[in-house]
Short mmCIF file of C-alpha atoms in Angstrom, two decimals:
data_model
loop_
_atom_site.label_atom_id
_atom_site.label_comp_id
_atom_site.label_asym_id
_atom_site.label_seq_id
_atom_site.Cartn_x
_atom_site.Cartn_y
_atom_site.Cartn_z
CA MET A 1 87.73 165.18 107.53
CA ALA A 2 85.80 162.63 105.43
CA PRO A 3 84.63 159.43 107.16
CA PRO A 4 86.68 156.30 106.42
CA GLN A 5 85.49 154.07 103.59
CA ARG A 6 86.48 150.58 102.49
CA CYS A 7 87.40 149.86 98.85
CA PRO A 8 86.82 146.16 97.95
CA LEU A 9 88.94 146.41 94.78
CA CYS A 10 92.00 147.98 96.42
CA ARG A 11 91.36 146.12 99.70
CA GLN A 12 92.17 149.11 101.87
CA THR A 13 90.52 151.88 103.88
CA PHE A 14 90.83 155.44 102.58
CA PHE A 15 89.98 158.83 104.14
CA CYS A 16 89.85 161.01 101.03
CA GLY A 17 86.16 160.63 100.31
CA ARG A 18 84.97 160.05 96.73
CA GLY A 19 88.30 161.17 95.31
CA HIS A 20 89.75 157.67 95.77
CA VAL A 21 87.87 156.23 92.76
CA TYR A 22 89.73 158.64 90.47
CA SER A 23 93.17 157.64 91.74
CA ARG A 24 95.58 155.80 89.49
CA LYS A 25 95.80 152.77 91.78
CA HIS A 26 92.02 152.31 91.93
CA GLN A 27 91.66 152.54 88.15
CA ARG A 28 94.44 150.00 87.70
CA GLN A 29 92.75 147.53 90.10
CA LEU A 30 89.40 148.09 88.36
CA LYS A 31 90.85 147.36 84.94
CA ALA A 32 92.58 144.18 86.18
CA ALA A 33 89.33 142.88 87.75
CA LEU A 34 87.34 143.42 84.57
CA GLU A 35 90.03 141.86 82.37
CA ARG A 36 89.94 138.68 84.46
CA LEU A 37 86.24 138.22 83.72
CA LEU A 38 86.26 139.43 80.10
CA PRO A 39 87.74 136.23 78.45
CA GLN A 40 85.14 134.04 80.14
CA VAL A 41 82.33 136.34 79.01
CA ALA A 42 83.69 136.28 75.45
CA ALA A 43 83.72 132.46 75.43
CA ALA A 44 80.15 132.43 76.75
CA ARG A 45 78.99 134.78 73.97
CA LYS A 46 80.32 132.35 71.35
CA ALA A 47 78.08 129.62 72.82
CA ILE A 48 74.89 131.62 72.26
CA ARG A 49 74.38 130.49 68.66
CA ALA A 50 75.76 126.96 69.08
CA ALA A 51 75.37 125.52 72.57
CA GLN A 52 77.80 122.74 73.47
CA VAL A 53 76.42 119.78 75.43
CA GLU A 54 78.82 117.26 76.97
CA ARG A 55 78.80 114.45 79.50
CA TYR A 56 79.20 115.62 83.08
CA VAL A 57 82.67 115.58 84.66
CA PRO A 58 83.76 117.05 88.03
CA GLU A 59 85.65 119.85 86.25
CA HIS A 60 82.32 121.37 85.21
CA GLU A 61 81.76 122.51 88.81
CA ARG A 62 84.25 125.37 88.44
CA CYS A 63 83.13 128.90 89.32
CA CYS A 64 84.22 132.41 88.34
CA TRP A 65 84.18 135.67 90.32
CA CYS A 66 81.82 138.43 89.28
CA PRO A 67 83.22 141.78 90.52
CA CYS A 68 79.93 143.57 89.80
CA CYS A 69 77.86 141.30 92.10
CA GLY A 70 80.73 140.49 94.45
CA ARG A 71 80.12 136.71 94.46
CA GLU A 72 81.06 133.49 92.69
CA VAL A 73 79.06 132.27 89.72
CA ARG A 74 78.98 128.77 88.20
CA ARG A 75 80.34 128.77 84.67
CA HIS A 76 78.49 125.71 83.36
CA LEU A 77 74.95 124.42 83.79
CA SER A 78 74.75 120.74 84.85
CA HIS A 79 71.79 118.43 85.37
CA GLY A 80 72.34 114.75 86.04
CA ASN A 81 75.02 113.44 83.69
CA VAL A 82 74.57 116.26 81.13
CA THR A 83 76.37 119.62 81.15
CA VAL A 84 75.71 122.69 79.02
CA LEU A 85 78.95 124.63 78.66
CA HIS A 86 78.82 128.31 79.71
CA GLY A 87 75.15 127.95 80.57
CA GLY A 88 75.49 129.12 84.17
CA LEU A 89 77.47 132.25 83.29
CA LEU A 90 75.02 133.24 80.51
CA GLU A 91 72.08 132.78 82.87
CA HIS A 92 73.76 135.04 85.43
CA LEU A 93 74.70 137.75 82.91
CA ALA A 94 71.12 137.86 81.60
CA SER A 95 69.51 138.12 85.05
CA PRO A 96 68.01 141.50 86.15
CA GLU A 97 69.91 141.32 89.46
CA HIS A 98 73.23 141.29 87.59
CA ARG A 99 72.11 144.25 85.45
CA LYS A 100 71.27 146.31 88.55
CA ALA A 101 74.53 145.37 90.25
CA THR A 102 76.49 146.26 87.10
CA ASN A 103 74.91 149.71 86.87
CA ARG A 104 75.69 150.38 90.53
CA PHE A 105 79.26 149.05 90.14
CA TRP A 106 79.92 151.31 87.13
CA TRP A 107 78.55 154.34 88.95
CA GLU A 108 80.51 153.78 92.16
CA ASN A 109 83.86 152.95 90.51
CA LYS A 110 83.63 155.36 87.55
CA ALA A 111 84.45 152.67 84.98
CA GLU A 112 84.39 153.29 81.22
CA ILE A 113 80.86 153.43 79.87
CA HIS A 114 81.53 151.65 76.57
CA MET A 115 82.73 148.51 78.41
CA LYS A 116 79.53 147.98 80.38
CA GLU A 117 77.66 146.31 77.50
CA LYS A 118 80.37 143.65 77.23
CA PHE A 119 79.36 142.28 80.65
CA LEU A 120 75.61 142.18 79.96
CA ILE A 121 73.48 139.72 77.97
CA SER A 122 70.24 140.94 76.44
CA PRO A 123 67.03 138.88 76.83
CA GLN A 124 66.97 138.28 73.04
CA ASP A 125 70.44 136.71 73.09
CA TYR A 126 69.50 134.53 76.05
CA ALA A 127 66.36 133.31 74.27
CA ARG A 128 68.49 132.45 71.24
CA PHE A 129 70.80 130.51 73.55
CA LYS A 130 67.83 128.51 74.91
CA LYS A 131 66.84 127.45 71.40
CA SER A 132 70.35 126.33 70.54
CA MET A 133 70.54 124.50 73.90
CA VAL A 134 67.42 122.49 73.02
CA LYS A 135 68.97 121.49 69.68
CA GLY A 136 72.21 120.55 71.36
CA LEU A 137 70.41 118.35 73.91
CA ASP A 138 68.54 116.56 71.12
CA SER A 139 71.72 115.84 69.17
CA PHE A 140 73.45 114.69 72.36
CA GLU A 141 70.63 112.25 73.11
CA GLU A 142 70.82 110.87 69.57
CA LYS A 143 74.54 110.27 69.92
CA GLU A 144 74.04 108.59 73.28
CA ASP A 145 71.36 106.33 71.78
CA GLU A 146 73.75 105.30 69.00
CA VAL A 147 76.47 104.52 71.51
CA ILE A 148 74.05 102.44 73.58
CA LYS A 149 72.93 100.52 70.48
CA GLU A 150 76.56 99.77 69.53
CA MET A 151 77.32 98.53 73.04
CA ALA A 152 74.20 96.35 72.99
CA ALA A 153 75.23 94.84 69.65
CA GLN A 154 78.69 94.04 71.02
CA ILE A 155 77.16 92.42 74.09
CA ARG A 156 74.87 90.29 71.92
CA GLU A 157 77.80 89.18 69.77
CA VAL A 158 79.81 88.14 72.83
CA GLU A 159 76.84 86.28 74.28
CA GLN A 160 76.23 84.50 70.96
CA SER A 161 79.87 83.40 70.74
CA ARG A 162 79.71 82.05 74.30
CA ARG A 163 76.58 80.06 73.51
CA GLU A 164 78.20 78.56 70.42
CA VAL A 165 81.24 77.49 72.46
CA VAL A 166 79.05 75.85 75.10
CA ARG A 167 76.94 74.13 72.45
CA SER A 168 80.03 72.76 70.68
CA VAL A 169 81.32 71.31 73.94
CA LEU A 170 78.03 69.73 75.00
CA GLU A 171 77.12 68.20 71.64
CA PRO A 172 78.46 64.59 71.09
CA GLN A 173 81.12 64.21 68.42
CA ALA A 174 80.64 62.05 65.31
CA GLU A 175 81.49 58.35 65.75
CA PRO A 176 84.67 57.22 63.93
CA ASP A 177 84.49 54.86 60.96
CA PRO A 178 85.29 51.22 61.97
CA GLU A 179 87.17 50.73 58.68
CA GLU A 180 89.71 53.41 59.66
CA GLY A 181 91.19 51.42 62.57
CA SER A 182 88.70 51.23 65.43
CA SER A 183 86.83 47.97 65.82
CA ALA A 184 84.25 49.22 68.37
CA PRO A 185 82.56 52.63 68.56
CA ARG A 186 83.55 54.78 71.52
CA SER A 187 81.59 57.48 73.28
CA TRP A 188 82.49 61.15 73.02
CA LYS A 189 83.38 61.21 76.74
CA GLU A 190 86.11 58.59 76.26
CA THR A 191 87.44 60.50 73.25
CA ASN A 192 87.60 63.76 75.19
CA SER A 193 89.35 62.05 78.12
CA GLN A 194 91.98 60.55 75.81
CA ILE A 195 92.53 63.92 74.13
CA ALA A 196 92.93 65.60 77.53
CA SER A 197 95.41 62.97 78.76
CA SER A 198 97.49 63.20 75.59
CA SER A 199 97.56 67.00 75.76
CA LEU A 200 98.64 66.77 79.41
CA GLN A 201 101.49 64.42 78.52
CA HIS A 202 102.64 66.72 75.73
CA SER A 203 102.56 69.74 78.06
CA GLN A 204 104.63 67.86 80.68
CA LEU A 205 107.21 66.86 78.05
CA ASP A 206 107.41 70.44 76.78
CA LEU A 207 107.89 71.73 80.33
CA GLN A 208 110.69 69.21 80.96
CA ARG A 209 112.42 70.17 77.72
CA ALA A 210 112.10 73.85 78.57
CA THR A 211 113.72 73.34 81.98
CA GLU A 212 116.56 71.35 80.40
CA LEU A 213 117.23 74.09 77.85
CA ASP A 214 117.10 76.98 80.30
CA TRP A 215 120.79 76.56 81.13
CA MET A 216 121.69 76.82 77.42
CA GLU A 217 119.89 80.18 76.97
CA THR A 218 121.96 81.97 79.63
CA GLY A 219 125.05 82.00 77.42
CA GLN A 220 127.36 80.89 80.26
CA PRO A 221 129.90 78.03 79.83
CA LEU A 222 128.04 75.53 82.05
CA THR A 223 127.83 71.75 81.81
CA PHE A 224 124.48 70.03 82.19
CA ILE A 225 124.86 66.77 84.13
CA GLY A 226 121.20 65.75 84.00
CA HIS A 227 118.61 65.29 86.70
CA GLN A 228 119.98 63.75 89.91
CA ASP A 229 117.21 61.43 91.04
CA THR A 230 118.01 59.10 93.93
CA PRO A 231 116.74 55.58 93.14
CA GLY A 232 114.34 54.11 95.66
CA VAL A 233 113.67 57.44 97.38
CA GLY A 234 110.50 59.29 96.53
CA ASN A 235 109.62 62.96 96.80
CA ILE A 236 106.56 64.94 97.70
CA HIS A 237 105.32 64.86 94.10
CA SER A 238 105.32 61.04 94.09
CA GLY A 239 103.47 60.76 97.43
CA ALA A 240 106.48 60.21 99.72
CA THR A 241 106.74 61.64 103.24
CA PRO A 242 108.31 65.12 103.26
CA PRO A 243 111.71 65.34 104.94
CA TRP A 244 110.49 67.82 107.54
CA MET A 245 107.95 65.24 108.78
CA MET A 246 110.43 62.37 109.09
CA GLN A 247 111.72 61.52 112.59
CA ASP A 248 115.44 61.93 113.19
CA GLU A 249 117.17 58.99 114.89
CA GLU A 250 119.76 61.16 116.61
CA HIS A 251 117.15 63.27 118.36
CA ASN A 252 115.01 60.27 119.27
CA SER A 253 117.95 58.42 120.84
CA GLY A 254 118.21 60.70 123.88
CA ASN A 255 116.52 63.69 125.45
CA GLN A 256 118.95 66.42 124.55
CA GLN A 257 118.52 69.80 126.14
CA ILE A 258 117.87 72.57 123.67
CA GLY A 259 119.36 75.95 124.45
CA PRO A 260 121.42 77.16 127.44
CA SER A 261 120.85 75.96 131.00
CA TYR A 262 119.36 78.02 133.78
CA GLU A 263 122.75 78.63 135.40
CA GLU A 264 124.20 79.93 132.16
CA PHE A 265 121.21 82.20 131.78
CA LEU A 266 121.81 83.66 135.25
CA LYS A 267 125.49 84.24 134.46
CA GLU A 268 124.64 86.07 131.24
CA LYS A 269 122.05 88.12 133.05
CA GLU A 270 124.64 89.13 135.68
CA LYS A 271 127.09 90.11 132.94
CA GLU A 272 124.45 92.29 131.29
CA ARG A 273 123.82 93.99 134.66
CA LEU A 274 127.54 94.67 135.21
CA LYS A 275 127.90 96.15 131.73
CA LYS A 276 125.52 98.95 132.70
CA LEU A 277 127.72 99.98 135.65
CA PRO A 278 130.58 102.50 135.18
CA PRO A 279 133.81 100.70 134.13
CA ASP A 280 136.05 102.88 136.35
CA ARG A 281 134.29 102.11 139.62
CA VAL A 282 136.16 100.76 142.66
CA GLY A 283 136.49 96.98 142.56
CA ALA A 284 135.45 96.61 138.94
CA ASN A 285 138.42 94.37 138.13
CA PHE A 286 138.31 92.40 141.40
CA ASP A 287 137.91 88.66 141.00
CA HIS A 288 135.45 87.50 143.65
CA SER A 289 136.12 83.85 142.88
CA SER A 290 139.81 84.05 143.86
CA SER A 291 140.86 82.65 147.26
CA THR A 292 142.90 84.76 149.71
CA THR A 293 145.79 83.34 151.75
CA ALA A 294 146.91 84.08 155.29
CA GLY A 295 149.60 86.46 153.98
CA TRP A 296 147.05 88.89 152.65
CA LEU A 297 146.68 91.89 154.99
CA PRO A 298 144.66 95.06 154.78
CA SER A 299 146.44 98.37 154.44
CA PHE A 300 144.82 99.81 157.53
CA GLY A 301 144.58 98.97 161.23
CA ARG A 302 141.57 96.65 161.47
CA VAL A 303 138.17 98.15 160.79
CA TRP A 304 138.26 101.50 162.56
CA ASN A 305 141.92 102.36 161.78
CA ASN A 306 142.76 102.19 165.49
CA GLY A 307 146.30 101.30 166.54
CA ARG A 308 149.29 100.59 164.42
CA ARG A 309 149.46 98.27 161.44
CA TRP A 310 151.92 95.87 163.05
CA GLN A 311 149.41 95.31 165.85
CA SER A 312 146.76 94.44 163.31
CA ARG A 313 149.20 92.07 161.62
CA HIS A 314 149.97 90.21 164.84
CA GLN A 315 146.32 90.05 165.74
CA PHE A 316 145.44 88.70 162.29
CA LYS A 317 148.15 86.00 162.57
CA THR A 318 146.91 85.02 166.05
CA GLU A 319 143.33 84.66 164.82
CA ALA A 320 144.46 82.66 161.77
CA ALA A 321 146.49 80.28 163.97
CA ALA A 322 143.54 79.73 166.28
CA ARG A 323 141.28 79.10 163.29
CA ASN A 324 143.72 76.56 161.85
CA LYS A 325 143.97 74.77 165.15
CA GLN A 326 140.22 74.43 165.40
CA GLN A 327 140.03 73.04 161.84
CA SER A 328 142.78 70.48 162.50
CA HIS A 329 141.07 69.43 165.75
CA LYS A 330 137.81 68.88 163.88
CA GLU A 331 139.52 66.83 161.21
CA LYS A 332 141.14 64.55 163.81
CA SER A 333 137.85 64.04 165.64
#
């Protein structure tokens, strides 16, 4: 019996020796593994004559699986913020280690001979790719320089416009002609202050008109009765004392207690404790505040249920009479 061997493509152990590589299942797994890598190799071959250089993004860190070497290979070649598309895969396919591993893989798995050259890159093709990569890097640098120059021009324009605005504000305005209505020349500071005050008044009037017309824009049949201002009473906008800081006469007249008293708190606490007890317990409905009269008798003979009930009744009446006599004697004394 042949020793057991492990097939990495089929992911199983077989005991039939070298005959496993000729089985239909193994050939199907081999074809599927090569077809997964073939589109990526075809895209890399197209980049040999015209290398594509782009700005680096995290997606350029993707890898692909090489079944010949049995390891992952980076698809793109990145350095800093520049990425050469398909550069990593072309470098791997042109390496002598990959060529040796491919020859061994084809021999062990009995793959088709005419497909082996599709997964190899000759040194001449890789040298051609290096030349095109140098041209692509040069063109990429030129484009980046143009972009930087455009951004610098935009920054200079923005800075120039800011300087012009600051200069126009700081420079004094021309003095008005005295024949046009002003008898004395005024400084540019006074003019700017008057312009600011007039613009503030106009903005306040526009805001008031907007608030008065808001009720008309809703489309509801409402009647506007005007602003209800109390004469002689100011508000917080006019410098008056806010209502929450004014002292109330009712509260200042007497020291009123806020909240429940301590006795009420104890009663509520006792009620909460009784709610937790079972409602069907013995004595749950008994009123402890009720007073018992002399006619109330227990339904058993004293404490230990000794003797008859009529004896307990007579004894209870005798004790009650003696107790009443003592109380009346005390009251007289």
